Coordinates of C-alpha atoms in Angstrom, one line a residue:
Chain Q
M1 CA -64.7 -11.4 69.7
S2 CA -67.6 -13.4 70.9
H3 CA -69.9 -14.5 68.0
E4 CA -72.7 -14.5 70.5
F5 CA -75.0 -12.0 68.8
D6 CA -78.6 -10.7 69.8
L7 CA -80.9 -12.1 67.1
D8 CA -83.9 -10.2 68.5
Y9 CA -82.0 -7.1 68.3
L10 CA -81.1 -7.8 64.5
C11 CA -84.5 -8.8 63.6
Q12 CA -85.7 -5.6 65.0
L13 CA -83.1 -3.6 62.7
A14 CA -83.8 -5.7 59.8
H15 CA -87.8 -5.4 60.2
L16 CA -88.2 -9.2 60.4
L17 CA -90.5 -11.3 63.0
L18 CA -89.2 -14.8 63.5
E19 CA -91.0 -17.6 65.2
P20 CA -89.2 -19.1 68.2
E21 CA -88.4 -22.2 66.3
E22 CA -87.1 -20.3 63.2
K23 CA -84.9 -18.3 65.5
S24 CA -83.4 -21.6 67.3
K25 CA -82.7 -22.8 63.9
L26 CA -81.1 -19.8 62.4
K27 CA -78.9 -18.6 65.4
P28 CA -76.7 -21.5 65.4
Q29 CA -76.4 -21.3 61.5
L30 CA -75.6 -17.5 61.7
E31 CA -73.0 -18.0 64.5
E32 CA -71.4 -20.7 62.4
I33 CA -71.3 -18.5 59.4
V34 CA -69.9 -15.5 61.4
A35 CA -67.3 -17.9 62.9
W36 CA -66.4 -19.2 59.3
V37 CA -66.0 -15.4 57.9
G38 CA -63.9 -14.7 60.9
K39 CA -61.1 -16.2 59.0
L40 CA -60.5 -12.7 57.6
K41 CA -59.0 -11.9 61.1
E42 CA -56.0 -14.1 60.3
L43 CA -54.7 -11.5 58.1
E44 CA -52.4 -8.6 59.2
L45 CA -53.9 -5.6 57.7
A46 CA -51.8 -2.3 57.2
V47 CA -53.3 1.0 56.3
V48 CA -54.8 1.0 52.7
P49 CA -53.0 3.8 50.5
K50 CA -55.2 6.7 50.0
E51 CA -55.3 6.4 46.2
A52 CA -57.0 2.9 46.4
E53 CA -60.1 4.6 47.9
E54 CA -61.0 6.3 44.7
E55 CA -60.8 3.6 42.1
L56 CA -64.2 3.7 40.4
K57 CA -64.6 6.4 38.1
L58 CA -68.4 7.2 37.8
A59 CA -69.5 8.1 34.4
L60 CA -71.9 11.1 34.7
R61 CA -74.6 11.6 32.3
P62 CA -75.2 14.8 30.7
D63 CA -77.2 17.4 33.0
K64 CA -80.4 17.3 31.0
V65 CA -83.8 17.0 32.1
E66 CA -85.5 13.7 30.9
S67 CA -89.0 12.4 31.1
S68 CA -89.5 10.1 34.1
I69 CA -91.7 6.9 34.1
P70 CA -95.5 7.9 33.9
L71 CA -97.3 8.3 37.1
N72 CA -100.1 5.9 36.2
L73 CA -97.5 3.0 35.3
V74 CA -95.8 3.6 38.9
L75 CA -99.3 3.7 40.6
Q76 CA -100.2 0.1 38.8
A77 CA -97.5 -1.6 40.9
A78 CA -98.7 0.1 44.1
P79 CA -100.4 -2.3 46.5
E80 CA -103.2 0.1 47.7
K81 CA -103.9 3.3 46.1
D82 CA -106.5 6.2 46.1
D83 CA -106.6 8.5 43.1
F84 CA -103.3 9.2 42.3
F85 CA -101.9 8.6 45.8
I86 CA -100.3 5.4 47.2
K87 CA -102.1 4.5 50.6
V88 CA -100.0 4.0 53.6
P89 CA -100.9 3.2 57.2
K90 CA -101.1 5.8 59.7
V91 CA -97.9 7.0 60.7
I92 CA -98.7 9.2 63.7
E93 CA -100.3 7.1 66.5
E94 CA -102.7 8.0 69.2
R95 CA -101.4 8.0 72.7
Chain F
M1 CA -87.2 -29.2 10.3
N2 CA -88.9 -27.9 13.3
S3 CA -87.1 -29.9 15.9
R4 CA -83.6 -29.1 14.3
L5 CA -84.4 -25.4 14.8
T6 CA -84.2 -25.7 18.6
E7 CA -80.6 -27.3 18.0
L8 CA -79.1 -24.4 16.1
T9 CA -76.7 -22.0 17.7
L10 CA -77.7 -18.3 18.1
I11 CA -75.3 -17.6 15.2
E12 CA -76.9 -20.4 12.9
L13 CA -80.2 -19.5 13.7
T14 CA -80.1 -15.6 13.3
E15 CA -78.0 -16.3 10.0
S16 CA -80.7 -18.4 8.5
I17 CA -83.4 -15.9 9.4
H18 CA -81.4 -13.1 7.9
R19 CA -80.9 -15.2 4.7
G20 CA -84.6 -15.9 4.7
E21 CA -84.5 -19.7 5.1
V22 CA -86.6 -19.7 7.8
K23 CA -89.1 -17.3 9.4
A24 CA -89.0 -16.0 13.0
E25 CA -92.6 -17.2 13.4
E26 CA -91.6 -20.9 12.7
V27 CA -88.7 -20.5 15.1
V28 CA -91.0 -19.4 17.9
E29 CA -93.3 -22.3 17.2
A30 CA -90.6 -24.8 17.4
Y31 CA -89.3 -23.3 20.7
L32 CA -92.7 -23.3 22.0
S33 CA -93.3 -26.8 21.3
K34 CA -90.0 -27.8 22.8
I35 CA -91.0 -25.8 26.0
N36 CA -94.2 -27.8 26.2
E37 CA -92.3 -30.9 26.0
K38 CA -89.6 -30.2 28.4
E39 CA -91.0 -27.9 30.8
P40 CA -93.0 -30.5 33.0
Q41 CA -89.8 -31.9 33.9
I42 CA -87.2 -29.2 33.8
K43 CA -89.2 -26.2 34.9
A44 CA -86.8 -23.5 33.8
F45 CA -89.5 -20.9 33.5
I46 CA -91.5 -18.7 35.9
T47 CA -93.3 -17.1 33.0
V48 CA -93.5 -18.1 29.3
T49 CA -94.4 -15.3 27.3
A50 CA -95.8 -17.2 24.3
D51 CA -98.1 -14.7 22.7
L52 CA -95.8 -11.9 23.0
A53 CA -93.0 -13.8 21.3
L54 CA -95.4 -14.8 18.4
E55 CA -96.4 -11.1 17.9
Q56 CA -92.8 -9.9 18.1
A57 CA -91.9 -12.7 15.6
K58 CA -94.7 -11.7 13.1
K59 CA -93.4 -8.1 13.2
I60 CA -89.8 -9.2 12.7
D61 CA -90.8 -11.4 9.5
N62 CA -92.3 -8.3 8.1
K63 CA -89.3 -6.0 8.6
K64 CA -87.0 -5.6 5.6
E65 CA -83.7 -4.6 7.6
K66 CA -83.4 -7.1 10.5
G67 CA -81.2 -6.7 13.8
K68 CA -78.3 -8.7 14.8
L69 CA -80.4 -11.0 16.8
A70 CA -83.3 -11.3 14.5
G71 CA -85.8 -14.0 15.7
A72 CA -83.7 -15.4 18.5
P73 CA -86.0 -16.6 21.2
L74 CA -84.1 -15.4 24.5
A75 CA -84.8 -16.4 28.1
I76 CA -84.3 -13.8 30.6
K77 CA -83.7 -14.1 34.4
D78 CA -86.5 -13.3 36.3
N79 CA -84.5 -10.6 38.3
I80 CA -84.0 -8.5 35.1
L81 CA -87.1 -6.0 34.5
T82 CA -89.3 -6.5 31.4
A83 CA -92.0 -3.6 30.9
G84 CA -95.4 -5.1 31.4
I85 CA -94.2 -8.8 32.0
R86 CA -94.2 -10.1 35.5
T87 CA -90.6 -10.0 37.3
T88 CA -90.8 -11.8 40.5
C89 CA -87.2 -12.6 41.4
A90 CA -88.4 -16.0 42.4
S91 CA -89.9 -14.2 45.8
R92 CA -93.2 -13.9 47.3
I93 CA -92.6 -10.5 47.8
L94 CA -92.5 -9.6 44.0
E95 CA -94.9 -12.4 43.0
N96 CA -97.4 -10.3 41.1
Y97 CA -94.9 -7.4 40.3
I98 CA -95.3 -5.9 36.7
P99 CA -92.5 -3.5 36.1
P100 CA -93.2 -0.1 34.5
Y101 CA -90.0 -0.3 32.5
N102 CA -87.4 -2.5 30.8
A103 CA -83.9 -3.1 32.0
T104 CA -81.3 -1.5 29.6
V105 CA -80.0 -4.9 28.5
V106 CA -83.6 -5.9 27.5
N107 CA -84.2 -2.7 25.4
R108 CA -80.7 -3.4 23.8
L109 CA -81.8 -7.2 22.8
L110 CA -85.2 -5.9 21.6
A111 CA -83.5 -3.1 19.4
E112 CA -81.6 -6.1 17.7
D113 CA -84.9 -7.7 17.1
A114 CA -84.4 -10.5 19.7
L115 CA -87.6 -12.3 21.1
I116 CA -88.4 -12.6 24.6
I117 CA -89.7 -16.2 25.1
G118 CA -89.9 -16.1 28.9
K119 CA -88.5 -15.3 32.3
T120 CA -86.4 -18.0 34.0
N121 CA -86.3 -19.3 37.7
L122 CA -83.5 -18.4 40.0
D123 CA -82.7 -18.6 43.8
E124 CA -84.9 -16.1 45.3
F125 CA -83.2 -12.6 44.8
A126 CA -80.2 -14.6 43.2
M127 CA -79.2 -15.9 46.7
G128 CA -78.1 -19.6 46.1
S129 CA -76.2 -21.9 44.1
S130 CA -79.0 -24.6 43.1
T131 CA -82.0 -22.8 42.3
E132 CA -83.7 -24.6 45.2
N133 CA -84.2 -21.5 47.0
S134 CA -86.9 -20.3 44.5
A135 CA -90.1 -19.4 46.4
F136 CA -92.0 -21.2 43.7
F137 CA -90.2 -24.4 42.6
P138 CA -86.8 -25.8 42.0
T139 CA -85.5 -26.3 38.4
R140 CA -83.9 -29.4 37.3
N141 CA -80.7 -30.3 35.4
P142 CA -81.6 -31.3 31.8
Y143 CA -78.4 -33.8 32.1
D144 CA -79.8 -35.6 35.2
I145 CA -83.1 -34.3 36.4
N146 CA -82.4 -35.5 40.1
R147 CA -79.8 -33.0 40.2
V148 CA -79.6 -29.2 40.4
P149 CA -78.9 -26.8 37.4
G150 CA -76.7 -24.7 39.5
G151 CA -77.7 -21.3 40.7
S152 CA -78.5 -18.7 40.9
S153 CA -79.3 -18.4 37.2
G154 CA -80.3 -22.0 37.0
G155 CA -83.4 -21.6 34.9
S156 CA -81.6 -19.5 32.5
A157 CA -79.1 -22.3 32.2
A158 CA -81.5 -25.2 32.2
A159 CA -83.7 -23.4 29.4
V160 CA -80.8 -23.1 27.0
A161 CA -79.4 -26.5 27.8
S162 CA -82.7 -28.3 26.9
G163 CA -83.3 -26.4 23.8
E164 CA -86.1 -24.1 25.4
A165 CA -84.2 -21.1 24.5
V166 CA -81.2 -20.5 22.0
A167 CA -79.6 -18.2 24.6
S168 CA -80.4 -16.3 27.8
L169 CA -79.5 -13.8 30.3
G170 CA -78.3 -14.2 33.7
S171 CA -76.8 -12.1 36.6
D172 CA -73.7 -12.9 38.5
T173 CA -72.8 -11.6 42.0
G174 CA -70.6 -14.4 43.0
G175 CA -70.7 -17.0 40.2
S176 CA -74.5 -17.1 39.5
I177 CA -73.8 -17.2 35.6
R178 CA -70.6 -19.4 35.6
Q179 CA -71.6 -22.1 38.0
P180 CA -75.0 -23.0 36.4
A181 CA -73.2 -22.7 32.9
A182 CA -70.6 -25.4 34.0
F183 CA -73.5 -27.7 35.5
C184 CA -75.4 -27.4 32.2
N185 CA -72.7 -27.7 29.7
L186 CA -72.9 -23.9 28.5
V187 CA -70.8 -20.9 28.0
G188 CA -71.5 -18.4 30.6
L189 CA -69.9 -15.0 31.0
K190 CA -69.6 -12.6 33.9
P191 CA -68.4 -9.4 32.3
T192 CA -66.2 -6.8 33.8
Y193 CA -67.7 -4.8 36.4
G194 CA -69.2 -1.7 34.4
R195 CA -69.2 -3.6 31.2
V196 CA -72.8 -4.1 31.0
S197 CA -75.6 -1.7 32.5
R198 CA -77.3 -3.0 35.8
Y199 CA -80.2 -0.5 35.1
G200 CA -83.3 -2.7 35.6
L201 CA -81.2 -5.5 37.2
V202 CA -83.0 -6.1 40.8
A203 CA -80.1 -5.3 43.0
F204 CA -78.7 -8.1 45.3
A205 CA -75.0 -6.6 46.0
S206 CA -74.7 -3.5 43.8
S207 CA -70.6 -3.6 43.8
L208 CA -70.7 -7.1 42.6
D209 CA -73.6 -7.9 40.4
Q210 CA -73.3 -8.0 36.6
I211 CA -75.5 -9.2 33.8
G212 CA -74.1 -11.6 31.2
P213 CA -75.0 -14.2 28.6
L214 CA -75.5 -17.9 28.8
T215 CA -75.0 -19.8 25.4
R216 CA -74.2 -22.8 23.6
T217 CA -70.9 -21.7 22.1
V218 CA -68.3 -19.1 22.7
E219 CA -69.1 -17.3 19.5
D220 CA -72.8 -16.9 20.6
A221 CA -71.6 -15.3 23.8
A222 CA -69.4 -12.9 22.0
L223 CA -72.4 -11.8 19.8
M224 CA -74.7 -11.3 23.0
M225 CA -71.9 -9.2 24.6
E226 CA -71.7 -7.1 21.4
V227 CA -75.4 -6.2 22.0
I228 CA -75.4 -5.9 25.8
A229 CA -72.3 -4.3 26.5
G230 CA -71.7 -0.5 26.8
Y231 CA -72.1 2.7 28.6
D232 CA -75.5 3.8 29.8
P233 CA -76.6 6.9 31.2
H234 CA -79.0 5.2 33.6
D235 CA -76.2 3.5 35.3
S236 CA -73.5 5.6 36.6
T237 CA -71.4 2.5 37.3
S238 CA -71.3 1.5 33.8
A239 CA -68.2 2.3 32.0
S240 CA -67.7 4.5 28.8
V241 CA -65.3 2.2 27.5
P242 CA -65.8 1.4 23.8
V243 CA -67.2 -2.1 23.1
P244 CA -64.9 -3.8 20.5
S245 CA -66.2 -6.5 18.0
Y246 CA -65.9 -9.7 20.1
R247 CA -66.5 -12.1 17.4
L248 CA -63.6 -10.6 15.5
A249 CA -61.5 -11.0 18.4
L250 CA -62.2 -14.5 18.8
K251 CA -61.1 -15.5 15.4
G252 CA -58.4 -12.9 15.2
E253 CA -54.8 -12.8 16.2
K254 CA -53.4 -14.6 19.1
K255 CA -54.2 -12.9 22.4
V256 CA -53.0 -15.2 25.1
F257 CA -49.5 -16.4 25.6
K258 CA -48.9 -16.8 29.3
I259 CA -51.4 -18.8 31.4
G260 CA -51.6 -18.8 35.2
Y261 CA -53.2 -21.7 37.0
L262 CA -53.9 -23.0 40.5
P263 CA -51.4 -25.5 42.0
E264 CA -52.5 -28.8 43.4
E265 CA -52.8 -27.5 47.1
K266 CA -55.3 -24.8 46.0
I267 CA -57.6 -27.3 44.4
K268 CA -57.5 -30.0 47.0
E269 CA -61.2 -29.9 47.7
V270 CA -62.4 -30.4 44.2
T271 CA -63.3 -34.0 43.1
P272 CA -60.8 -36.1 41.4
E273 CA -62.5 -36.1 37.9
I274 CA -62.2 -32.3 38.0
K275 CA -58.8 -32.3 39.1
S276 CA -57.9 -34.6 36.3
A277 CA -59.6 -32.8 33.6
Y278 CA -58.1 -29.5 34.7
F279 CA -54.6 -30.9 34.7
N280 CA -55.0 -32.7 31.6
L281 CA -56.2 -29.6 29.8
L282 CA -53.2 -27.5 31.2
N283 CA -50.9 -30.1 29.9
F284 CA -52.6 -29.8 26.5
L285 CA -52.3 -26.0 26.4
E286 CA -48.7 -26.4 27.2
R287 CA -48.1 -28.7 24.5
E288 CA -50.0 -26.3 22.1
G289 CA -47.1 -23.6 23.1
F290 CA -48.7 -21.7 25.9
A291 CA -46.4 -20.9 29.0
C292 CA -48.1 -22.0 32.0
E293 CA -47.2 -20.8 35.4
A294 CA -48.4 -22.0 38.8
L295 CA -49.7 -18.9 40.7
D296 CA -49.1 -18.3 44.4
L297 CA -52.3 -16.4 45.2
K298 CA -51.9 -15.8 48.9
L299 CA -55.4 -14.4 49.4
W300 CA -57.5 -16.9 47.3
D301 CA -58.8 -18.7 50.3
Y302 CA -59.9 -15.4 51.8
A303 CA -62.1 -14.5 49.0
L304 CA -65.0 -16.8 49.9
P305 CA -65.3 -15.3 53.6
C306 CA -64.8 -11.8 52.3
Y307 CA -67.8 -12.3 49.7
Y308 CA -69.9 -13.6 52.2
L309 CA -69.5 -10.4 54.5
I310 CA -69.5 -8.0 51.4
A311 CA -72.6 -9.5 49.5
P312 CA -75.0 -10.0 52.4
S313 CA -74.1 -6.6 53.8
E314 CA -75.1 -5.0 50.5
A315 CA -78.0 -7.2 50.2
S316 CA -79.4 -6.2 53.7
S317 CA -79.2 -2.7 52.6
N318 CA -80.6 -3.0 49.0
L319 CA -83.5 -5.5 50.4
A320 CA -84.7 -2.6 52.8
R321 CA -86.8 -1.3 49.9
Y322 CA -89.4 -4.1 50.2
D323 CA -91.6 -2.7 52.7
G324 CA -94.9 -3.3 51.3
I325 CA -95.5 0.4 50.5
R326 CA -94.8 1.4 46.8
Y327 CA -94.8 -2.1 45.1
G328 CA -94.8 -5.7 45.5
F329 CA -96.6 -7.7 48.2
R330 CA -98.2 -5.8 51.2
Y331 CA -99.6 -7.9 54.2
P332 CA -103.2 -7.5 54.3
G333 CA -105.1 -5.8 57.1
E334 CA -105.0 -2.7 59.3
H335 CA -101.5 -2.4 60.9
N336 CA -99.2 0.4 62.0
L337 CA -96.3 1.3 59.8
K338 CA -93.6 -0.9 61.6
S339 CA -95.9 -3.9 61.7
L340 CA -96.7 -3.6 58.2
Y341 CA -93.1 -3.4 57.2
A342 CA -92.3 -6.4 59.5
L343 CA -95.3 -8.5 58.6
T344 CA -94.8 -7.9 54.8
R345 CA -91.1 -8.7 55.0
T346 CA -91.7 -11.8 57.1
V347 CA -94.0 -13.5 54.9
G348 CA -92.5 -12.1 51.6
F349 CA -88.9 -13.3 52.1
G350 CA -87.9 -17.0 52.2
P351 CA -85.3 -18.5 54.6
E352 CA -82.1 -17.7 52.7
V353 CA -82.9 -14.1 51.9
K354 CA -83.8 -13.7 55.7
R355 CA -80.5 -15.5 56.6
R356 CA -78.4 -13.0 54.4
I357 CA -80.4 -10.0 55.4
L358 CA -79.6 -10.7 59.1
L359 CA -76.1 -11.7 58.5
G360 CA -75.5 -8.3 56.7
T361 CA -77.3 -6.3 59.3
F362 CA -75.0 -7.9 61.8
A363 CA -71.8 -7.1 59.8
L364 CA -73.0 -3.5 59.5
S365 CA -74.3 -3.1 63.0
A366 CA -72.7 -0.6 65.3
G367 CA -70.0 -2.1 67.3
Y368 CA -69.1 -4.9 64.6
Y369 CA -69.0 -2.8 61.5
E370 CA -65.2 -2.2 61.4
A371 CA -64.6 -5.7 62.6
Y372 CA -66.7 -7.4 59.7
Y373 CA -67.6 -5.2 56.9
G374 CA -64.8 -2.9 57.3
R375 CA -62.2 -5.6 57.5
A376 CA -64.1 -7.3 54.4
R377 CA -63.7 -4.2 52.5
H378 CA -60.1 -4.0 53.3
V379 CA -59.3 -7.6 52.3
R380 CA -61.3 -7.1 49.0
Y381 CA -58.9 -4.3 48.2
L382 CA -55.9 -6.5 48.8
I383 CA -57.7 -9.3 46.5
K384 CA -57.8 -6.8 43.9
E385 CA -54.3 -5.7 44.2
E386 CA -52.9 -9.3 44.3
F387 CA -54.8 -9.9 41.0
R388 CA -53.3 -6.7 39.5
K389 CA -49.9 -7.7 40.2
T390 CA -50.4 -11.3 39.0
F391 CA -51.8 -10.0 35.7
A392 CA -48.5 -8.1 35.2
S393 CA -46.8 -11.6 34.5
V394 CA -49.8 -13.7 33.1
D395 CA -52.4 -13.0 30.5
V396 CA -55.2 -15.2 31.9
I397 CA -56.0 -17.3 35.1
L398 CA -57.4 -20.7 34.6
T399 CA -59.3 -22.7 37.3
P400 CA -62.1 -25.3 37.4
T401 CA -65.5 -23.5 37.7
T402 CA -66.7 -25.5 40.6
P403 CA -65.3 -27.9 43.0
E404 CA -67.7 -30.5 42.0
P405 CA -70.0 -31.8 39.4
P406 CA -73.9 -31.0 39.5
F407 CA -75.1 -32.2 43.1
Y408 CA -78.5 -33.9 43.8
L409 CA -81.4 -31.8 44.8
G410 CA -81.7 -31.5 48.5
A411 CA -78.0 -32.5 48.9
K412 CA -76.9 -29.3 50.5
V413 CA -78.8 -28.6 53.7
E414 CA -76.3 -26.4 55.6
P415 CA -75.7 -23.0 54.3
I416 CA -71.9 -23.1 54.4
S417 CA -71.9 -26.2 52.3
M418 CA -73.8 -24.5 49.7
Y419 CA -71.6 -21.4 49.9
L420 CA -68.5 -23.6 49.2
S421 CA -69.9 -24.1 45.5
D422 CA -68.8 -20.6 44.9
Y423 CA -65.1 -21.3 45.8
F424 CA -63.6 -20.6 42.4
T425 CA -65.9 -18.0 41.1
V426 CA -66.3 -15.2 43.8
A427 CA -62.8 -13.6 43.3
A428 CA -63.6 -12.3 40.0
N429 CA -66.8 -10.5 41.5
L430 CA -64.7 -9.0 44.3
A431 CA -62.0 -7.8 41.9
G432 CA -64.3 -6.9 39.2
L433 CA -62.7 -9.1 36.7
P434 CA -64.2 -10.7 33.7
A435 CA -64.5 -14.4 33.8
I436 CA -66.2 -17.3 31.5
S437 CA -67.1 -20.7 32.3
L438 CA -67.1 -23.1 29.4
P439 CA -67.4 -26.8 28.9
M440 CA -64.3 -28.6 30.1
A441 CA -65.5 -32.3 30.1
L442 CA -68.1 -34.8 30.8
T443 CA -67.7 -37.2 33.7
E444 CA -68.1 -41.0 33.2
K445 CA -72.0 -40.5 34.4
G446 CA -72.3 -37.8 31.5
L447 CA -72.2 -34.8 33.9
P448 CA -70.9 -31.5 32.7
L449 CA -67.6 -30.0 34.1
G450 CA -66.7 -26.2 33.5
L451 CA -63.4 -24.5 33.1
Q452 CA -63.2 -20.8 34.2
I453 CA -61.0 -18.2 32.3
M454 CA -60.4 -14.9 34.2
A455 CA -58.6 -11.9 32.7
P456 CA -58.0 -8.3 33.8
P457 CA -60.7 -5.6 33.6
F458 CA -61.9 -4.8 30.2
E459 CA -59.9 -7.8 28.5
E460 CA -63.0 -9.8 27.5
E461 CA -61.3 -10.3 24.2
R462 CA -58.4 -12.4 25.6
I463 CA -61.2 -14.6 27.1
F464 CA -63.1 -15.0 24.0
W465 CA -60.1 -15.9 22.1
L466 CA -58.7 -18.5 24.4
A467 CA -62.3 -20.0 25.1
F468 CA -63.0 -20.3 21.4
F469 CA -59.3 -21.9 20.9
I470 CA -60.4 -24.3 23.7
E471 CA -63.8 -24.9 22.5
K472 CA -62.6 -26.2 19.0
K473 CA -60.6 -28.8 20.9
V474 CA -63.2 -30.1 23.1
K475 CA -65.6 -31.9 20.7
S476 CA -68.4 -30.0 18.9
K477 CA -71.5 -30.0 21.2
R478 CA -74.0 -29.5 18.6
N479 CA -76.1 -32.1 19.7
I480 CA -76.4 -31.1 23.2
F481 CA -77.2 -34.3 24.7
N482 CA -74.9 -36.6 22.9
W483 CA -71.5 -35.2 22.7
K484 CA -68.3 -37.1 24.1
E485 CA -65.1 -35.3 25.4
E486 CA -62.3 -35.7 22.9
K487 CA -59.4 -37.8 24.1

């Protein structure tokens, strides 16, 4: 498989904007890293036994209502707020 | 008296507070004056909480019944949440973030009357091996200020090594506690995955991250673990396995008989001084009656590329939360939603974080998912299985912690050369195993070298027992700047 990947598309997926000079620096680095991790392709992989999938036993807490972090403390961390709302940009745009 | 206070181990310090020989307030003052003296050079801290520590100390001095960590000034890595104290992850995106709650580990330390003296520097979001990726400033190695302290918990390591804190907490996703411990001549433990609650640890790669202690001695690490380990209802990946007395374990009956080690061909990339210290130590252990077996770990060399797919993939997903909406930095001005996300993240994240987000985004993207992330998960499972089988015949595995001694600031420009620092450490994270780094030797230039001990899951007691045994043989490092290796 080719390691040529579309950096513009990846930036779009990751919500990042890169300057052209940043891109020209990053692209070869990323390609080199992808080629390097490609070492895993040397391995012949059989099918993983099913029981291996569920190894981590999650410890469940008691099903009991507990208090949450007070609203005023949560709002203190918000970058912009109005009363007890976090302000966000307009989501629906005009045509 | 005051300057001696900052040279005591955690055990010695808390014992003298319990015996009433010294007050917590005096201890804090001694440490604050050490911070004033060292910090301009070392730069271990992002935030020093002097007033808070003094206030806590006064309260503890007035308490009749004092906790296990009474009056101990601890440094906390700045990706572990502290209520009301700025927690930055050494990132612009969280530069002014004040968390509304404490991480479980912080609550546990405070419940035992520990003092928080400050928040330590790290590679941004714990991504790096030198602390040079901090968005604010690099931290320097107390053993040679032109060299790095390791990373990502470099601030936590440098603070303890320079006497600015008696012990600290770090986090370890691929070696971020053990490598800085090795570089700063300390003991650093990455516990079994699930041994310590991750609640309140800012997520980097959730299936790999663990919090653990950095200390001056093995016994100090055992004490810290007794306090921070255990099930936490807030973290469903924390294990409900009882926490033993690690301090009893390290002085108790022999727990290690067979030692597995890496043969010469697996460590060909390490510097000659590390190779000779490692094999000298193995010879010594053999003479002490341990059976030593060279291991044929076929997948060892695949751990690093496997890690550099799993960790960035999880990071790209975990870091999607930094969008400028609910907390952290928001790019100023009027923008539509998508532009706000992108501008905030572009300005807020540093270059290594962007690199890893993009790498993870690639590995998880349609058309590449199975070939990269899927394959890495499969290999991870095989690595885990290989360790499980290996531990049927040996009790522990010993390796050097790092391929080289602390390197110079600015020495590693290319990302992959930095990633190779994690050659010995990532396997424990992939397999969820506990692993410690402890001082092994000093080079001729006086640079510290670390030894890693790995054990099966929840067998920290074996690690502590053997580490304590080895520590007694490597000469006392009481005076942290002037100890010599024993011939």
